[in-house]
């Protein structure tokens, strides 16, 4: 069975991502720097309710401010969004080249991301909006097997007709358990890793 779809994670796969800018913003605003440090900074915050679409942008910002002793003001929403955007790095050339190569082989590239709604517009334009699947719209988070099942349903394909690429081993393993061809992302080998799966599927 030939490969029809390649499904990409976004952060650390399509581009590098860091929360350091948000951490710097929060530290500059907190009223209790000692307790902020004891909490381990914003990297320790639970983003899951926001990524799964359970809470709004404002509720997310309010909860973040509350967790890190930051007085909440409406302008904090824009400031938090900017800090999150600042964490987006340049696209990995290796990923974009692989996406292009797959397109020339009539393999549709897709996205499946545990995404922050604020960052919805950071996906590469090479991937059509109809093939961008995000956690806050699906109401599911990787590595829940149901999120892969929902994507398969929407694509109307078999699991073994899909490649899934993610930087987290647990997410890839969950996909592989369903019969999806999984790749743990390595920018130095991603193109050859995809080629191996495609070649095997065509045998």
CSV table of C-alpha atoms in Angstrom, one decimal:
chain,number,residue,atom,x,y,z
A,1,UNK,CA,0.0,0.0,0.0
A,2,UNK,CA,1.6,3.3,-1.1
A,3,UNK,CA,1.9,6.4,1.1
A,4,UNK,CA,-0.7,9.0,0.6
A,5,UNK,CA,-0.2,11.4,3.5
A,6,UNK,CA,2.7,12.7,5.5
A,7,UNK,CA,1.6,14.3,8.8
A,8,UNK,CA,4.0,16.7,10.5
A,9,UNK,CA,4.2,18.1,14.0
A,10,UNK,CA,5.1,21.8,14.1
A,11,UNK,CA,7.2,23.0,17.0
A,12,UNK,CA,10.7,21.4,16.9
A,13,UNK,CA,9.8,19.7,13.6
A,14,UNK,CA,8.9,22.4,11.1
A,15,UNK,CA,10.6,25.2,13.2
A,16,UNK,CA,12.5,25.4,16.5
A,17,UNK,CA,10.4,26.8,19.3
A,18,UNK,CA,11.2,28.3,22.7
A,19,UNK,CA,9.2,29.6,25.6
A,20,UNK,CA,12.1,31.7,26.8
A,21,UNK,CA,10.6,35.0,25.6
A,22,UNK,CA,7.4,34.3,27.5
A,23,UNK,CA,9.4,33.3,30.5
A,24,UNK,CA,11.3,36.6,30.3
A,25,UNK,CA,8.1,38.6,30.0
A,26,UNK,CA,6.5,36.8,33.0
A,27,UNK,CA,9.6,37.2,35.1
A,28,UNK,CA,9.6,41.0,34.4
A,29,UNK,CA,5.9,41.2,35.5
A,30,UNK,CA,5.7,39.0,38.5
A,31,UNK,CA,5.3,40.5,41.9
A,32,UNK,CA,7.1,37.6,43.6
A,33,UNK,CA,10.3,36.6,41.8
A,34,UNK,CA,11.4,34.1,44.4
A,35,UNK,CA,8.2,32.1,44.1
A,36,UNK,CA,8.3,32.4,40.3
A,37,UNK,CA,11.7,30.8,40.3
A,38,UNK,CA,10.6,28.1,42.7
A,39,UNK,CA,7.9,27.2,40.3
A,40,UNK,CA,10.4,26.7,37.5
A,41,UNK,CA,9.2,29.4,35.2
A,42,UNK,CA,6.5,29.2,32.5
A,43,UNK,CA,7.9,26.0,31.1
A,44,UNK,CA,6.2,24.2,34.0
A,45,UNK,CA,2.8,25.7,33.3
A,46,UNK,CA,0.0,23.4,32.2
A,47,UNK,CA,-0.9,24.5,28.7
A,48,UNK,CA,-3.1,21.5,28.0
A,49,UNK,CA,-6.5,23.2,28.7
A,50,UNK,CA,-5.6,25.9,26.2
A,51,UNK,CA,-4.2,23.6,23.6
A,52,UNK,CA,-7.3,21.3,23.8
A,53,UNK,CA,-9.6,24.3,23.3
A,54,UNK,CA,-11.2,24.1,26.7
A,55,UNK,CA,-10.5,27.7,27.6
A,56,UNK,CA,-10.4,31.0,25.7
A,57,UNK,CA,-7.4,33.2,24.9
A,58,UNK,CA,-8.3,35.5,27.8
A,59,UNK,CA,-8.9,32.7,30.3
A,60,UNK,CA,-5.5,31.3,29.3
A,61,UNK,CA,-3.8,34.6,29.9
A,62,UNK,CA,-5.6,35.1,33.2
A,63,UNK,CA,-4.6,31.7,34.5
A,64,UNK,CA,-1.0,32.2,33.4
A,65,UNK,CA,-0.8,35.5,35.2
A,66,UNK,CA,-2.5,34.1,38.3
A,67,UNK,CA,-0.1,31.1,38.4
A,68,UNK,CA,3.0,33.4,38.3
A,69,UNK,CA,1.8,36.3,40.5
A,70,UNK,CA,1.3,38.7,37.7
A,71,UNK,CA,-1.5,41.4,38.0
A,72,UNK,CA,-3.8,40.8,35.0
A,73,UNK,CA,-4.6,43.6,32.6
A,74,UNK,CA,-6.2,43.5,29.2
A,75,UNK,CA,-2.9,44.5,27.5
A,76,UNK,CA,-1.3,41.3,28.9
A,77,UNK,CA,-3.2,39.3,26.3
A,78,UNK,CA,-1.3,41.1,23.4
A,79,UNK,CA,1.9,40.9,25.3
A,80,UNK,CA,1.6,37.2,25.9
A,81,UNK,CA,0.7,36.6,22.3
A,82,UNK,CA,3.8,38.5,21.1
A,83,UNK,CA,6.1,36.7,23.5
A,84,UNK,CA,4.8,33.3,22.2
A,85,UNK,CA,5.2,34.5,18.6
A,86,UNK,CA,8.8,35.6,19.4
A,87,UNK,CA,9.6,32.0,20.3
A,88,UNK,CA,9.0,30.8,16.7
A,89,UNK,CA,12.3,30.3,14.9
A,90,UNK,CA,13.0,30.0,11.2
A,91,UNK,CA,11.7,27.0,9.4
A,92,UNK,CA,14.1,24.0,9.2
A,93,UNK,CA,15.3,23.9,5.6
A,94,UNK,CA,15.5,20.1,5.8
A,95,UNK,CA,11.8,19.9,6.7
A,96,UNK,CA,10.7,22.3,3.9
A,97,UNK,CA,12.8,20.4,1.4
A,98,UNK,CA,11.3,17.1,2.4
A,99,UNK,CA,7.8,18.6,2.2
A,100,UNK,CA,8.5,19.8,-1.3
A,101,UNK,CA,10.0,16.4,-2.3
A,102,UNK,CA,6.9,14.6,-1.0
A,103,UNK,CA,4.6,16.9,-2.9
A,104,UNK,CA,6.3,16.1,-6.1
A,105,UNK,CA,5.6,12.4,-5.4
A,106,UNK,CA,1.8,13.3,-5.0
A,107,UNK,CA,2.0,12.7,-1.2
A,108,UNK,CA,-0.2,15.2,0.6
A,109,UNK,CA,1.6,17.0,3.5
A,110,UNK,CA,-0.5,17.7,6.6
A,111,UNK,CA,0.0,19.1,10.1
A,112,UNK,CA,-1.1,17.5,13.4
A,113,UNK,CA,-0.1,19.7,16.3
A,114,UNK,CA,-0.8,20.1,20.0
A,115,UNK,CA,-1.0,23.8,19.3
A,116,UNK,CA,-1.5,27.1,21.2
A,117,UNK,CA,-4.3,28.9,19.4
A,118,UNK,CA,-2.2,32.1,19.5
A,119,UNK,CA,0.2,30.4,17.1
A,120,UNK,CA,-2.3,29.1,14.6
A,121,UNK,CA,-1.0,31.2,11.7
A,122,UNK,CA,2.7,30.0,12.0
A,123,UNK,CA,2.3,26.9,9.8
A,124,UNK,CA,4.1,26.9,6.5
A,125,UNK,CA,2.1,28.1,3.5
A,126,UNK,CA,3.2,25.0,1.6
A,127,UNK,CA,0.6,23.0,3.6
A,128,UNK,CA,-3.0,23.8,2.6
A,129,UNK,CA,-5.3,25.0,5.4
A,130,UNK,CA,-7.7,22.0,4.8
A,131,UNK,CA,-4.8,19.7,5.9
A,132,UNK,CA,-3.9,21.5,9.1
A,133,UNK,CA,-5.2,19.6,12.1
A,134,UNK,CA,-4.8,21.2,15.5
A,135,UNK,CA,-5.6,20.1,19.0
A,136,UNK,CA,-7.7,23.0,20.0
A,137,UNK,CA,-10.1,22.4,17.1
A,138,UNK,CA,-10.2,18.6,17.5
A,139,UNK,CA,-10.6,18.8,21.3
A,140,UNK,CA,-7.9,16.1,21.6
A,141,UNK,CA,-4.2,16.0,22.4
A,142,UNK,CA,-1.4,13.8,21.3
A,143,UNK,CA,-0.5,11.1,22.3
A,144,UNK,CA,-4.2,10.2,22.7
A,145,UNK,CA,-4.9,7.5,20.0
A,146,UNK,CA,-8.2,9.1,19.3
A,147,UNK,CA,-6.6,12.2,17.7
A,148,UNK,CA,-4.8,10.0,15.1
A,149,UNK,CA,-8.1,8.1,14.5
A,150,UNK,CA,-9.9,11.4,13.9
A,151,UNK,CA,-7.3,12.5,11.4
A,152,UNK,CA,-7.4,9.2,9.6
A,153,UNK,CA,-11.2,9.5,9.4
A,154,UNK,CA,-11.0,13.0,8.0
A,155,UNK,CA,-8.4,11.9,5.4
A,156,UNK,CA,-10.4,8.8,4.6
A,157,UNK,CA,-7.4,6.6,4.3
A,158,UNK,CA,-5.8,3.6,5.9
A,159,UNK,CA,-3.4,4.0,8.8
A,160,UNK,CA,-0.6,2.4,6.8
A,161,UNK,CA,-1.0,5.0,4.1
A,162,UNK,CA,0.2,7.7,6.5
A,163,UNK,CA,3.6,8.8,7.8
A,164,UNK,CA,3.6,10.7,11.1
A,165,UNK,CA,6.6,12.8,12.1
A,166,UNK,CA,7.0,14.2,15.6
A,167,UNK,CA,9.9,15.1,17.9
A,168,UNK,CA,8.4,13.2,20.9
A,169,UNK,CA,8.9,9.5,21.1
A,170,UNK,CA,5.6,8.9,23.0
A,171,UNK,CA,3.6,10.7,20.2
A,172,UNK,CA,5.3,8.6,17.5
A,173,UNK,CA,4.8,5.4,19.4
A,174,UNK,CA,1.1,6.0,19.9
A,175,UNK,CA,0.7,6.5,16.2
A,176,UNK,CA,2.8,3.4,15.4
A,177,UNK,CA,0.6,1.3,17.7
A,178,UNK,CA,-2.3,2.0,15.3
A,179,UNK,CA,-0.3,1.0,12.2
A,180,UNK,CA,0.9,4.5,11.2
A,181,UNK,CA,4.4,4.7,9.8
A,182,UNK,CA,6.1,6.8,12.5
A,183,UNK,CA,9.3,8.8,12.5
A,184,UNK,CA,11.0,10.5,15.4
A,185,UNK,CA,12.2,13.7,13.9
A,186,UNK,CA,15.9,14.2,13.2
A,187,UNK,CA,16.6,17.1,10.8
A,188,UNK,CA,19.7,15.4,9.5
A,189,UNK,CA,17.9,12.2,8.4
A,190,UNK,CA,14.3,13.2,7.9
A,191,UNK,CA,14.4,13.1,4.1
A,192,UNK,CA,16.0,9.6,4.0
A,193,UNK,CA,13.7,8.4,6.8
A,194,UNK,CA,10.7,9.3,4.7
A,195,UNK,CA,12.2,7.8,1.6
A,196,UNK,CA,12.8,4.5,3.3
A,197,UNK,CA,9.2,4.3,4.3
A,198,UNK,CA,7.9,5.2,0.9
A,199,UNK,CA,10.2,2.7,-0.8
A,200,UNK,CA,9.1,-0.1,1.5
A,201,UNK,CA,5.4,0.8,1.0
A,202,UNK,CA,5.8,0.5,-2.8
A,203,UNK,CA,7.4,-2.9,-2.7
